[in-house]
Amino acid sequence: MADNLWAGEHAQHEWRLISGGYEATVMAIGATVRTLTFHGRDLVVPFGAAELRPFYRGALIAPWPNRIADGRYSLGGQQFQLPLNEVDRGHALHGLAHWIRWEAVLVQADLLLLEHELVPQDGYPFAVRLRVEYRVGPAGLTTRLTAKNVGSSPAPYGCCPHPYLVAGSGELNSWQLELPAARRLEVDERLLPLKLAAVDSVDCDFRAPATIGEREIDHAFTDLAPVEGRTTVSVRDLDKGTGVSLSWGPWAGWVQIHTADRPESEYNRVGLAVEPMNCPPDAFNSDIDAVLLPAGATHQAEWTISALD
């Protein structure tokens, strides 16, 4: 009885979108894409309705992607300290929006609008209104995220999605990855940036499709090569004849790729995280490609996940 009550309560806080053979389930918590299928085939690693979301799976990440070293940064001569939620490495990871409850603005069969306003708080004393649109159709699941600085002072801002893509039922090691990036950001043992390296010098060149194999990847890539203004990362399960792609426009010059290497067998290498970002890790400190939103200004990002068959 308790399980049924829990499932009923949870169902009121997520929405199902259906169109063009695609079906997506979006949760209010974190504006999280919990499931995405094409004719019943998983395109992202799903998780259960009553399950605590594992490892940011499918969450919307803002107002910074990746990590801020030691949770500290400075802006306008002031020092700020964020709460540390990556305790083992001592960083502030993946922003503030991933555990908050978003509110529905519009709900249709194939369209969902959610909104949340980040209030000024310790470490991030800026007011930023976030609105996200999810739409399914023949092209797949398209997401559009708009951030508006509704405060009175400039706000640092970054964002990314956090899906774990699934090419097919075969193992990740056998999947073929195509990633049009010429350089990779090398990191230290705490996953903090060190230097950029050419992808062919670190055996991580996927500009021509290549098998992932046993490579363990948790890096940001840049020097992207868009085609007609869009960058596309695709993974294919050649044995099954299936695949999935994630594409985006010029707003993101970086993409984090992670092979989901985990000590727990049920989570280890179950999907490929593909996270287009407008800035690299620790951008609030490096200022590399970081967005500073003036009062009243907006930032827009969009991306599409599509099936490949």
PDB file of C-alpha atoms in Angstrom:
ATOM      1  CA  MET A   1       0.000   0.000   0.000  1.00  0.00           C
ATOM      2  CA  ALA A   2       2.803   2.408   0.895  1.00  0.00           C
ATOM      3  CA  ASP A   3       4.519   1.755  -2.450  1.00  0.00           C
ATOM      4  CA  ASN A   4       1.289   2.518  -4.326  1.00  0.00           C
ATOM      5  CA  LEU A   5       0.827   5.759  -2.412  1.00  0.00           C
ATOM      6  CA  TRP A   6       4.415   6.761  -3.157  1.00  0.00           C
ATOM      7  CA  ALA A   7       4.034   6.026  -6.852  1.00  0.00           C
ATOM      8  CA  GLY A   8       0.831   8.058  -6.973  1.00  0.00           C
ATOM      9  CA  GLU A   9       2.418  11.058  -5.299  1.00  0.00           C
ATOM     10  CA  HIS A  10       5.453  10.862  -7.545  1.00  0.00           C
ATOM     11  CA  ALA A  11       3.344  10.648 -10.704  1.00  0.00           C
ATOM     12  CA  GLN A  12       1.918  14.103  -9.942  1.00  0.00           C
ATOM     13  CA  HIS A  13       5.402  15.562 -10.240  1.00  0.00           C
ATOM     14  CA  GLU A  14       6.446  14.256 -13.624  1.00  0.00           C
ATOM     15  CA  TRP A  15       5.045  14.504 -17.125  1.00  0.00           C
ATOM     16  CA  ARG A  16       5.031  12.239 -20.156  1.00  0.00           C
ATOM     17  CA  LEU A  17       5.511  13.625 -23.666  1.00  0.00           C
ATOM     18  CA  ILE A  18       4.697  11.564 -26.773  1.00  0.00           C
ATOM     19  CA  SER A  19       5.077  12.319 -30.488  1.00  0.00           C
ATOM     20  CA  GLY A  20       6.745  10.956 -33.617  1.00  0.00           C
ATOM     21  CA  GLY A  21       7.631   7.617 -32.051  1.00  0.00           C
ATOM     22  CA  TYR A  22       9.393   9.325 -29.146  1.00  0.00           C
ATOM     23  CA  GLU A  23       8.309   9.206 -25.526  1.00  0.00           C
ATOM     24  CA  ALA A  24       9.935  11.223 -22.735  1.00  0.00           C
ATOM     25  CA  THR A  25       9.301  11.375 -19.004  1.00  0.00           C
ATOM     26  CA  VAL A  26      10.359  14.646 -17.352  1.00  0.00           C
ATOM     27  CA  MET A  27      10.477  15.084 -13.567  1.00  0.00           C
ATOM     28  CA  ALA A  28       9.803  18.316 -11.701  1.00  0.00           C
ATOM     29  CA  ILE A  29      12.904  17.705  -9.559  1.00  0.00           C
ATOM     30  CA  GLY A  30      15.863  19.050 -11.465  1.00  0.00           C
ATOM     31  CA  ALA A  31      13.780  19.298 -14.662  1.00  0.00           C
ATOM     32  CA  THR A  32      15.197  15.806 -15.122  1.00  0.00           C
ATOM     33  CA  VAL A  33      14.651  13.687 -18.243  1.00  0.00           C
ATOM     34  CA  ARG A  34      14.052  10.392 -16.460  1.00  0.00           C
ATOM     35  CA  THR A  35      13.338   8.343 -19.583  1.00  0.00           C
ATOM     36  CA  LEU A  36      13.556   8.857 -23.329  1.00  0.00           C
ATOM     37  CA  THR A  37      12.636   6.141 -25.822  1.00  0.00           C
ATOM     38  CA  PHE A  38      12.121   5.796 -29.564  1.00  0.00           C
ATOM     39  CA  HIS A  39       9.597   3.099 -30.459  1.00  0.00           C
ATOM     40  CA  GLY A  40      10.304   1.593 -27.046  1.00  0.00           C
ATOM     41  CA  ARG A  41      14.118   1.665 -27.341  1.00  0.00           C
ATOM     42  CA  ASP A  42      16.023   3.534 -24.629  1.00  0.00           C
ATOM     43  CA  LEU A  43      18.016   6.512 -25.908  1.00  0.00           C
ATOM     44  CA  VAL A  44      19.214   7.528 -22.431  1.00  0.00           C
ATOM     45  CA  VAL A  45      19.941   5.467 -19.324  1.00  0.00           C
ATOM     46  CA  PRO A  46      16.623   5.520 -17.412  1.00  0.00           C
ATOM     47  CA  PHE A  47      15.879   5.180 -13.729  1.00  0.00           C
ATOM     48  CA  GLY A  48      12.759   4.282 -11.760  1.00  0.00           C
ATOM     49  CA  ALA A  49      10.028   6.701 -10.735  1.00  0.00           C
ATOM     50  CA  ALA A  50      10.582   5.981  -7.042  1.00  0.00           C
ATOM     51  CA  GLU A  51      14.375   5.837  -7.337  1.00  0.00           C
ATOM     52  CA  LEU A  52      16.676   8.583  -6.097  1.00  0.00           C
ATOM     53  CA  ARG A  53      18.224   9.989  -9.267  1.00  0.00           C
ATOM     54  CA  PRO A  54      21.727   8.507  -9.643  1.00  0.00           C
ATOM     55  CA  PHE A  55      24.742  10.648 -10.587  1.00  0.00           C
ATOM     56  CA  TYR A  56      22.897  13.654 -12.084  1.00  0.00           C
ATOM     57  CA  ARG A  57      21.401  11.326 -14.697  1.00  0.00           C
ATOM     58  CA  GLY A  58      19.250  13.417 -17.044  1.00  0.00           C
ATOM     59  CA  ALA A  59      19.314  16.535 -14.851  1.00  0.00           C
ATOM     60  CA  LEU A  60      19.413  20.115 -16.085  1.00  0.00           C
ATOM     61  CA  ILE A  61      22.608  21.814 -14.895  1.00  0.00           C
ATOM     62  CA  ALA A  62      22.784  25.566 -14.074  1.00  0.00           C
ATOM     63  CA  PRO A  63      24.084  28.153 -13.201  1.00  0.00           C
ATOM     64  CA  TRP A  64      27.450  26.492 -13.770  1.00  0.00           C
ATOM     65  CA  PRO A  65      28.387  23.208 -15.443  1.00  0.00           C
ATOM     66  CA  ASN A  66      30.981  20.789 -14.114  1.00  0.00           C
ATOM     67  CA  ARG A  67      32.963  21.885 -11.038  1.00  0.00           C
ATOM     68  CA  ILE A  68      34.266  25.018  -9.357  1.00  0.00           C
ATOM     69  CA  ALA A  69      37.559  24.327  -7.605  1.00  0.00           C
ATOM     70  CA  ASP A  70      37.142  24.314  -3.818  1.00  0.00           C
ATOM     71  CA  GLY A  71      33.799  26.062  -4.386  1.00  0.00           C
ATOM     72  CA  ARG A  72      35.570  29.435  -4.481  1.00  0.00           C
ATOM     73  CA  TYR A  73      35.614  32.188  -7.080  1.00  0.00           C
ATOM     74  CA  SER A  74      35.864  35.965  -7.251  1.00  0.00           C
ATOM     75  CA  LEU A  75      33.825  38.544  -9.136  1.00  0.00           C
ATOM     76  CA  GLY A  76      34.069  42.318  -9.074  1.00  0.00           C
ATOM     77  CA  GLY A  77      36.685  42.235  -6.337  1.00  0.00           C
ATOM     78  CA  GLN A  78      34.533  40.051  -4.054  1.00  0.00           C
ATOM     79  CA  GLN A  79      35.257  36.485  -2.964  1.00  0.00           C
ATOM     80  CA  PHE A  80      32.466  33.908  -2.925  1.00  0.00           C
ATOM     81  CA  GLN A  81      32.305  30.478  -1.286  1.00  0.00           C
ATOM     82  CA  LEU A  82      29.822  27.888  -2.528  1.00  0.00           C
ATOM     83  CA  PRO A  83      28.720  24.787  -0.609  1.00  0.00           C
ATOM     84  CA  LEU A  84      30.842  21.739  -1.468  1.00  0.00           C
ATOM     85  CA  ASN A  85      28.710  18.905  -2.813  1.00  0.00           C
ATOM     86  CA  GLU A  86      31.544  16.905  -4.386  1.00  0.00           C
ATOM     87  CA  VAL A  87      32.972  16.104  -0.986  1.00  0.00           C
ATOM     88  CA  ASP A  88      35.614  13.562  -1.993  1.00  0.00           C
ATOM     89  CA  ARG A  89      37.289  16.064  -4.335  1.00  0.00           C
ATOM     90  CA  GLY A  90      36.316  19.209  -2.434  1.00  0.00           C
ATOM     91  CA  HIS A  91      34.441  21.066  -5.183  1.00  0.00           C
ATOM     92  CA  ALA A  92      31.093  22.685  -5.950  1.00  0.00           C
ATOM     93  CA  LEU A  93      29.642  20.481  -8.678  1.00  0.00           C
ATOM     94  CA  HIS A  94      26.954  21.071 -11.320  1.00  0.00           C
ATOM     95  CA  GLY A  95      25.278  24.236 -10.122  1.00  0.00           C
ATOM     96  CA  LEU A  96      22.150  24.732  -8.035  1.00  0.00           C
ATOM     97  CA  ALA A  97      19.168  23.706 -10.169  1.00  0.00           C
ATOM     98  CA  HIS A  98      19.484  19.918 -10.168  1.00  0.00           C
ATOM     99  CA  TRP A  99      17.666  19.222  -6.857  1.00  0.00           C
ATOM    100  CA  ILE A 100      15.109  22.047  -6.906  1.00  0.00           C
ATOM    101  CA  ARG A 101      11.457  21.549  -7.878  1.00  0.00           C
ATOM    102  CA  TRP A 102      10.526  23.245 -11.130  1.00  0.00           C
ATOM    103  CA  GLU A 103       6.976  24.481 -11.713  1.00  0.00           C
ATOM    104  CA  ALA A 104       4.928  23.687 -14.817  1.00  0.00           C
ATOM    105  CA  VAL A 105       3.937  26.698 -16.925  1.00  0.00           C
ATOM    106  CA  LEU A 106       2.420  24.795 -19.860  1.00  0.00           C
ATOM    107  CA  VAL A 107       1.664  21.096 -20.337  1.00  0.00           C
ATOM    108  CA  GLN A 108       0.646  19.592 -23.689  1.00  0.00           C
ATOM    109  CA  ALA A 109       0.907  16.134 -25.228  1.00  0.00           C
ATOM    110  CA  ASP A 110       4.223  16.919 -26.904  1.00  0.00           C
ATOM    111  CA  LEU A 111       5.325  20.101 -25.110  1.00  0.00           C
ATOM    112  CA  LEU A 112       6.288  20.991 -21.548  1.00  0.00           C
ATOM    113  CA  LEU A 113       7.366  24.357 -20.128  1.00  0.00           C
ATOM    114  CA  LEU A 114       8.938  24.466 -16.673  1.00  0.00           C
ATOM    115  CA  GLU A 115      10.213  27.458 -14.717  1.00  0.00           C
ATOM    116  CA  HIS A 116      12.248  28.158 -11.602  1.00  0.00           C
ATOM    117  CA  GLU A 117      13.797  31.302 -10.188  1.00  0.00           C
ATOM    118  CA  LEU A 118      17.121  30.931  -8.435  1.00  0.00           C
ATOM    119  CA  VAL A 119      17.094  33.255  -5.444  1.00  0.00           C
ATOM    120  CA  PRO A 120      20.248  35.018  -4.182  1.00  0.00           C
ATOM    121  CA  GLN A 121      22.006  32.744  -1.699  1.00  0.00           C
ATOM    122  CA  ASP A 122      25.344  32.107  -0.019  1.00  0.00           C
ATOM    123  CA  GLY A 123      28.019  31.756  -2.666  1.00  0.00           C
ATOM    124  CA  TYR A 124      25.706  32.773  -5.516  1.00  0.00           C
ATOM    125  CA  PRO A 125      23.994  36.049  -4.539  1.00  0.00           C
ATOM    126  CA  PHE A 126      22.300  36.501  -7.918  1.00  0.00           C
ATOM    127  CA  ALA A 127      18.685  36.207  -9.049  1.00  0.00           C
ATOM    128  CA  VAL A 128      18.327  34.191 -12.258  1.00  0.00           C
ATOM    129  CA  ARG A 129      15.021  33.045 -13.711  1.00  0.00           C
ATOM    130  CA  LEU A 130      15.260  29.755 -15.608  1.00  0.00           C
ATOM    131  CA  ARG A 131      12.701  28.526 -18.119  1.00  0.00           C
ATOM    132  CA  VAL A 132      13.035  25.239 -20.010  1.00  0.00           C
ATOM    133  CA  GLU A 133      10.992  23.936 -22.916  1.00  0.00           C
ATOM    134  CA  TYR A 134      10.864  20.226 -23.752  1.00  0.00           C
ATOM    135  CA  ARG A 135       9.306  19.212 -27.058  1.00  0.00           C
ATOM    136  CA  VAL A 136       9.126  15.807 -28.735  1.00  0.00           C
ATOM    137  CA  GLY A 137       8.504  15.312 -32.437  1.00  0.00           C
ATOM    138  CA  PRO A 138       9.905  13.616 -35.538  1.00  0.00           C
ATOM    139  CA  ALA A 139      13.362  15.093 -34.869  1.00  0.00           C
ATOM    140  CA  GLY A 140      13.538  13.728 -31.308  1.00  0.00           C
ATOM    141  CA  LEU A 141      13.535  15.493 -27.944  1.00  0.00           C
ATOM    142  CA  THR A 142      14.482  19.162 -28.258  1.00  0.00           C
ATOM    143  CA  THR A 143      15.268  21.200 -25.147  1.00  0.00           C
ATOM    144  CA  ARG A 144      15.501  24.990 -24.959  1.00  0.00           C
ATOM    145  CA  LEU A 145      16.781  26.631 -21.798  1.00  0.00           C
ATOM    146  CA  THR A 146      16.514  30.380 -21.223  1.00  0.00           C
ATOM    147  CA  ALA A 147      18.169  32.143 -18.298  1.00  0.00           C
ATOM    148  CA  LYS A 148      17.335  35.761 -17.436  1.00  0.00           C
ATOM    149  CA  ASN A 149      19.154  37.839 -14.862  1.00  0.00           C
ATOM    150  CA  VAL A 150      16.293  39.390 -12.900  1.00  0.00           C
ATOM    151  CA  GLY A 151      18.618  40.895 -10.305  1.00  0.00           C
ATOM    152  CA  SER A 152      20.408  44.229 -10.201  1.00  0.00           C
ATOM    153  CA  SER A 153      24.036  43.068 -10.632  1.00  0.00           C
ATOM    154  CA  PRO A 154      25.855  41.005 -13.289  1.00  0.00           C
ATOM    155  CA  ALA A 155      25.597  37.242 -12.722  1.00  0.00           C
ATOM    156  CA  PRO A 156      28.081  34.563 -13.817  1.00  0.00           C
ATOM    157  CA  TYR A 157      26.284  31.807 -15.674  1.00  0.00           C
ATOM    158  CA  GLY A 158      26.854  28.468 -17.351  1.00  0.00           C
ATOM    159  CA  CYS A 159      24.694  25.468 -18.180  1.00  0.00           C
ATOM    160  CA  CYS A 160      24.527  22.018 -19.709  1.00  0.00           C
ATOM    161  CA  PRO A 161      22.317  18.930 -19.960  1.00  0.00           C
ATOM    162  CA  HIS A 162      23.464  15.693 -18.323  1.00  0.00           C
ATOM    163  CA  PRO A 163      22.068  12.723 -20.300  1.00  0.00           C
ATOM    164  CA  TYR A 164      23.762   9.332 -20.438  1.00  0.00           C
ATOM    165  CA  LEU A 165      23.214   8.232 -24.034  1.00  0.00           C
ATOM    166  CA  VAL A 166      22.486   4.607 -24.933  1.00  0.00           C
ATOM    167  CA  ALA A 167      23.483   3.409 -28.394  1.00  0.00           C
ATOM    168  CA  GLY A 168      21.975  -0.059 -28.044  1.00  0.00           C
ATOM    169  CA  SER A 169      21.873  -3.169 -25.909  1.00  0.00           C
ATOM    170  CA  GLY A 170      25.546  -4.001 -26.485  1.00  0.00           C
ATOM    171  CA  GLU A 171      28.338  -2.973 -24.104  1.00  0.00           C
ATOM    172  CA  LEU A 172      29.681   0.588 -24.179  1.00  0.00           C
ATOM    173  CA  ASN A 173      33.170  -0.703 -25.035  1.00  0.00           C
ATOM    174  CA  SER A 174      31.840  -1.889 -28.402  1.00  0.00           C
ATOM    175  CA  TRP A 175      30.034   1.333 -29.275  1.00  0.00           C
ATOM    176  CA  GLN A 176      31.341   3.591 -32.007  1.00  0.00           C
ATOM    177  CA  LEU A 177      31.711   7.258 -31.046  1.00  0.00           C
ATOM    178  CA  GLU A 178      31.865  10.238 -33.392  1.00  0.00           C
ATOM    179  CA  LEU A 179      32.985  13.446 -31.674  1.00  0.00           C
ATOM    180  CA  PRO A 180      34.077  16.376 -33.876  1.00  0.00           C
ATOM    181  CA  ALA A 181      36.575  17.883 -31.397  1.00  0.00           C
ATOM    182  CA  ALA A 182      40.265  18.608 -31.994  1.00  0.00           C
ATOM    183  CA  ARG A 183      41.419  19.270 -28.409  1.00  0.00           C
ATOM    184  CA  ARG A 184      40.797  17.831 -24.958  1.00  0.00           C
ATOM    185  CA  LEU A 185      41.215  19.492 -21.567  1.00  0.00           C
ATOM    186  CA  GLU A 186      43.639  17.440 -19.480  1.00  0.00           C
ATOM    187  CA  VAL A 187      42.915  17.295 -15.748  1.00  0.00           C
ATOM    188  CA  ASP A 188      44.664  16.431 -12.484  1.00  0.00           C
ATOM    189  CA  GLU A 189      43.660  13.803  -9.931  1.00  0.00           C
ATOM    190  CA  ARG A 190      40.902  16.141  -8.639  1.00  0.00           C
ATOM    191  CA  LEU A 191      39.598  16.565 -12.213  1.00  0.00           C
ATOM    192  CA  LEU A 192      40.725  20.194 -12.309  1.00  0.00           C
ATOM    193  CA  PRO A 193      41.969  21.694 -15.594  1.00  0.00           C
ATOM    194  CA  LEU A 194      45.676  21.508 -16.421  1.00  0.00           C
ATOM    195  CA  LYS A 195      46.140  22.178 -20.131  1.00  0.00           C
ATOM    196  CA  LEU A 196      44.637  21.579 -23.532  1.00  0.00           C
ATOM    197  CA  ALA A 197      46.040  18.742 -25.621  1.00  0.00           C
ATOM    198  CA  ALA A 198      45.447  17.610 -29.182  1.00  0.00           C
ATOM    199  CA  VAL A 199      43.105  14.617 -29.174  1.00  0.00           C
ATOM    200  CA  ASP A 200      45.438  12.521 -31.303  1.00  0.00           C
ATOM    201  CA  SER A 201      48.252  13.042 -28.785  1.00  0.00           C
ATOM    202  CA  VAL A 202      46.185  11.517 -25.940  1.00  0.00           C
ATOM    203  CA  ASP A 203      44.622   8.647 -27.928  1.00  0.00           C
ATOM    204  CA  CYS A 204      41.176  10.191 -27.806  1.00  0.00           C
ATOM    205  CA  ASP A 205      40.528  11.178 -31.412  1.00  0.00           C
ATOM    206  CA  PHE A 206      36.959  10.470 -32.482  1.00  0.00           C
ATOM    207  CA  ARG A 207      36.730  12.976 -35.320  1.00  0.00           C
ATOM    208  CA  ALA A 208      36.358   9.928 -37.525  1.00  0.00           C
ATOM    209  CA  PRO A 209      34.047   7.356 -35.922  1.00  0.00           C
ATOM    210  CA  ALA A 210      36.014   4.999 -33.678  1.00  0.00           C
ATOM    211  CA  THR A 211      35.266   2.314 -31.130  1.00  0.00           C
ATOM    212  CA  ILE A 212      35.370   3.516 -27.521  1.00  0.00           C
ATOM    213  CA  GLY A 213      37.032   0.340 -26.325  1.00  0.00           C
ATOM    214  CA  GLU A 214      38.478   0.371 -22.809  1.00  0.00           C
ATOM    215  CA  ARG A 215      39.197   4.109 -22.733  1.00  0.00           C
ATOM    216  CA  GLU A 216      38.133   5.809 -19.499  1.00  0.00           C
ATOM    217  CA  ILE A 217      37.049   9.337 -20.395  1.00  0.00           C
ATOM    218  CA  ASP A 218      35.919  12.145 -18.114  1.00  0.00           C
ATOM    219  CA  HIS A 219      37.134  15.224 -19.977  1.00  0.00           C
ATOM    220  CA  ALA A 220      35.928  18.394 -21.634  1.00  0.00           C
ATOM    221  CA  PHE A 221      36.546  18.661 -25.380  1.00  0.00           C
ATOM    222  CA  THR A 222      36.723  21.803 -27.503  1.00  0.00           C
ATOM    223  CA  ASP A 223      37.787  23.106 -30.928  1.00  0.00           C
ATOM    224  CA  LEU A 224      34.558  21.689 -32.244  1.00  0.00           C
ATOM    225  CA  ALA A 225      33.763  21.377 -35.942  1.00  0.00           C
ATOM    226  CA  PRO A 226      30.073  22.178 -36.482  1.00  0.00           C
ATOM    227  CA  VAL A 227      28.307  21.389 -39.735  1.00  0.00           C
ATOM    228  CA  GLU A 228      25.867  24.051 -40.896  1.00  0.00           C
ATOM    229  CA  GLY A 229      26.073  25.675 -37.481  1.00  0.00           C
ATOM    230  CA  ARG A 230      25.424  22.533 -35.425  1.00  0.00           C
ATOM    231  CA  THR A 231      27.753  20.221 -33.556  1.00  0.00           C
ATOM    232  CA  THR A 232      26.691  16.575 -33.343  1.00  0.00           C
ATOM    233  CA  VAL A 233      28.010  13.792 -31.125  1.00  0.00           C
ATOM    234  CA  SER A 234      26.776  10.317 -32.018  1.00  0.00           C
ATOM    235  CA  VAL A 235      27.217   6.815 -30.628  1.00  0.00           C
ATOM    236  CA  ARG A 236      26.280   3.651 -32.512  1.00  0.00           C
ATOM    237  CA  ASP A 237      25.923   0.006 -31.607  1.00  0.00           C
ATOM    238  CA  LEU A 238      27.023  -1.466 -34.920  1.00  0.00           C
ATOM    239  CA  ASP A 239      26.085  -5.009 -33.927  1.00  0.00           C
ATOM    240  CA  LYS A 240      22.490  -3.945 -33.240  1.00  0.00           C
ATOM    241  CA  GLY A 241      22.228  -1.359 -36.004  1.00  0.00           C
ATOM    242  CA  THR A 242      21.056   1.323 -33.581  1.00  0.00           C
ATOM    243  CA  GLY A 243      22.399   4.598 -32.249  1.00  0.00           C
ATOM    244  CA  VAL A 244      21.668   7.992 -30.788  1.00  0.00           C
ATOM    245  CA  SER A 245      22.926  11.523 -31.364  1.00  0.00           C
ATOM    246  CA  LEU A 246      22.973  14.786 -29.448  1.00  0.00           C
ATOM    247  CA  SER A 247      23.288  18.004 -31.438  1.00  0.00           C
ATOM    248  CA  TRP A 248      23.409  21.675 -30.498  1.00  0.00           C
ATOM    249  CA  GLY A 249      23.989  25.146 -31.897  1.00  0.00           C
ATOM    250  CA  PRO A 250      26.799  27.692 -31.483  1.00  0.00           C
ATOM    251  CA  TRP A 251      25.968  28.495 -27.838  1.00  0.00           C
ATOM    252  CA  ALA A 252      28.227  25.642 -26.605  1.00  0.00           C
ATOM    253  CA  GLY A 253      31.896  25.515 -27.569  1.00  0.00           C
ATOM    254  CA  TRP A 254      32.647  22.701 -25.119  1.00  0.00           C
ATOM    255  CA  VAL A 255      31.346  19.210 -24.453  1.00  0.00           C
ATOM    256  CA  GLN A 256      32.080  16.952 -21.485  1.00  0.00           C
ATOM    257  CA  ILE A 257      32.303  13.255 -22.335  1.00  0.00           C
ATOM    258  CA  HIS A 258      32.213  10.653 -19.563  1.00  0.00           C
ATOM    259  CA  THR A 259      32.240   6.875 -19.938  1.00  0.00           C
ATOM    260  CA  ALA A 260      30.490   6.466 -16.555  1.00  0.00           C
ATOM    261  CA  ASP A 261      33.292   4.520 -14.923  1.00  0.00           C
ATOM    262  CA  ARG A 262      32.041   3.502 -11.494  1.00  0.00           C
ATOM    263  CA  PRO A 263      33.044   0.936  -8.838  1.00  0.00           C
ATOM    264  CA  GLU A 264      29.412  -0.245  -8.587  1.00  0.00           C
ATOM    265  CA  SER A 265      28.714  -2.884 -11.230  1.00  0.00           C
ATOM    266  CA  GLU A 266      25.113  -1.736 -11.778  1.00  0.00           C
ATOM    267  CA  TYR A 267      26.300   1.776 -12.712  1.00  0.00           C
ATOM    268  CA  ASN A 268      29.622   1.043 -14.401  1.00  0.00           C
ATOM    269  CA  ARG A 269      29.830   2.081 -18.090  1.00  0.00           C
ATOM    270  CA  VAL A 270      26.055   1.848 -18.558  1.00  0.00           C
ATOM    271  CA  GLY A 271      25.923   4.842 -20.894  1.00  0.00           C
ATOM    272  CA  LEU A 272      27.942   7.716 -22.320  1.00  0.00           C
ATOM    273  CA  ALA A 273      27.455  11.120 -20.697  1.00  0.00           C
ATOM    274  CA  VAL A 274      27.414  13.862 -23.354  1.00  0.00           C
ATOM    275  CA  GLU A 275      27.196  17.370 -21.880  1.00  0.00           C
ATOM    276  CA  PRO A 276      27.444  20.373 -24.242  1.00  0.00           C
ATOM    277  CA  MET A 277      28.604  23.350 -22.147  1.00  0.00           C
ATOM    278  CA  ASN A 278      28.983  27.051 -22.836  1.00  0.00           C
ATOM    279  CA  CYS A 279      32.151  27.100 -20.699  1.00  0.00           C
ATOM    280  CA  PRO A 280      34.794  24.645 -19.457  1.00  0.00           C
ATOM    281  CA  PRO A 281      35.258  23.278 -15.923  1.00  0.00           C
ATOM    282  CA  ASP A 282      36.142  25.920 -13.294  1.00  0.00           C
ATOM    283  CA  ALA A 283      35.174  28.716 -15.699  1.00  0.00           C
ATOM    284  CA  PHE A 284      34.180  31.083 -12.876  1.00  0.00           C
ATOM    285  CA  ASN A 285      37.886  31.179 -11.996  1.00  0.00           C
ATOM    286  CA  SER A 286      39.495  30.966 -15.431  1.00  0.00           C
ATOM    287  CA  ASP A 287      36.954  33.248 -17.173  1.00  0.00           C
ATOM    288  CA  ILE A 288      37.372  31.076 -20.282  1.00  0.00           C
ATOM    289  CA  ASP A 289      34.140  31.428 -22.260  1.00  0.00           C
ATOM    290  CA  ALA A 290      32.255  32.203 -19.043  1.00  0.00           C
ATOM    291  CA  VAL A 291      29.052  34.182 -19.497  1.00  0.00           C
ATOM    292  CA  LEU A 292      28.492  37.264 -17.356  1.00  0.00           C
ATOM    293  CA  LEU A 293      24.812  38.179 -17.600  1.00  0.00           C
ATOM    294  CA  PRO A 294      24.143  41.893 -17.073  1.00  0.00           C
ATOM    295  CA  ALA A 295      20.977  42.826 -15.208  1.00  0.00           C
ATOM    296  CA  GLY A 296      18.013  42.109 -17.471  1.00  0.00           C
ATOM    297  CA  ALA A 297      20.049  40.073 -19.972  1.00  0.00           C
ATOM    298  CA  THR A 298      19.220  36.549 -21.156  1.00  0.00           C
ATOM    299  CA  HIS A 299      21.167  33.479 -22.254  1.00  0.00           C
ATOM    300  CA  GLN A 300      19.671  30.776 -24.449  1.00  0.00           C
ATOM    301  CA  ALA A 301      20.777  27.200 -25.056  1.00  0.00           C
ATOM    302  CA  GLU A 302      19.205  24.377 -27.044  1.00  0.00           C
ATOM    303  CA  TRP A 303      19.970  20.760 -27.909  1.00  0.00           C
ATOM    304  CA  THR A 304      18.269  17.756 -29.505  1.00  0.00           C
ATOM    305  CA  ILE A 305      18.574  14.039 -28.788  1.00  0.00           C
ATOM    306  CA  SER A 306      17.654  11.878 -31.799  1.00  0.00           C
ATOM    307  CA  ALA A 307      17.524   8.173 -32.557  1.00  0.00           C
ATOM    308  CA  LEU A 308      19.795   6.728 -35.236  1.00  0.00           C
ATOM    309  CA  ASP A 309      18.600   3.571 -36.970  1.00  0.00           C
TER     310      ASP A 309
END
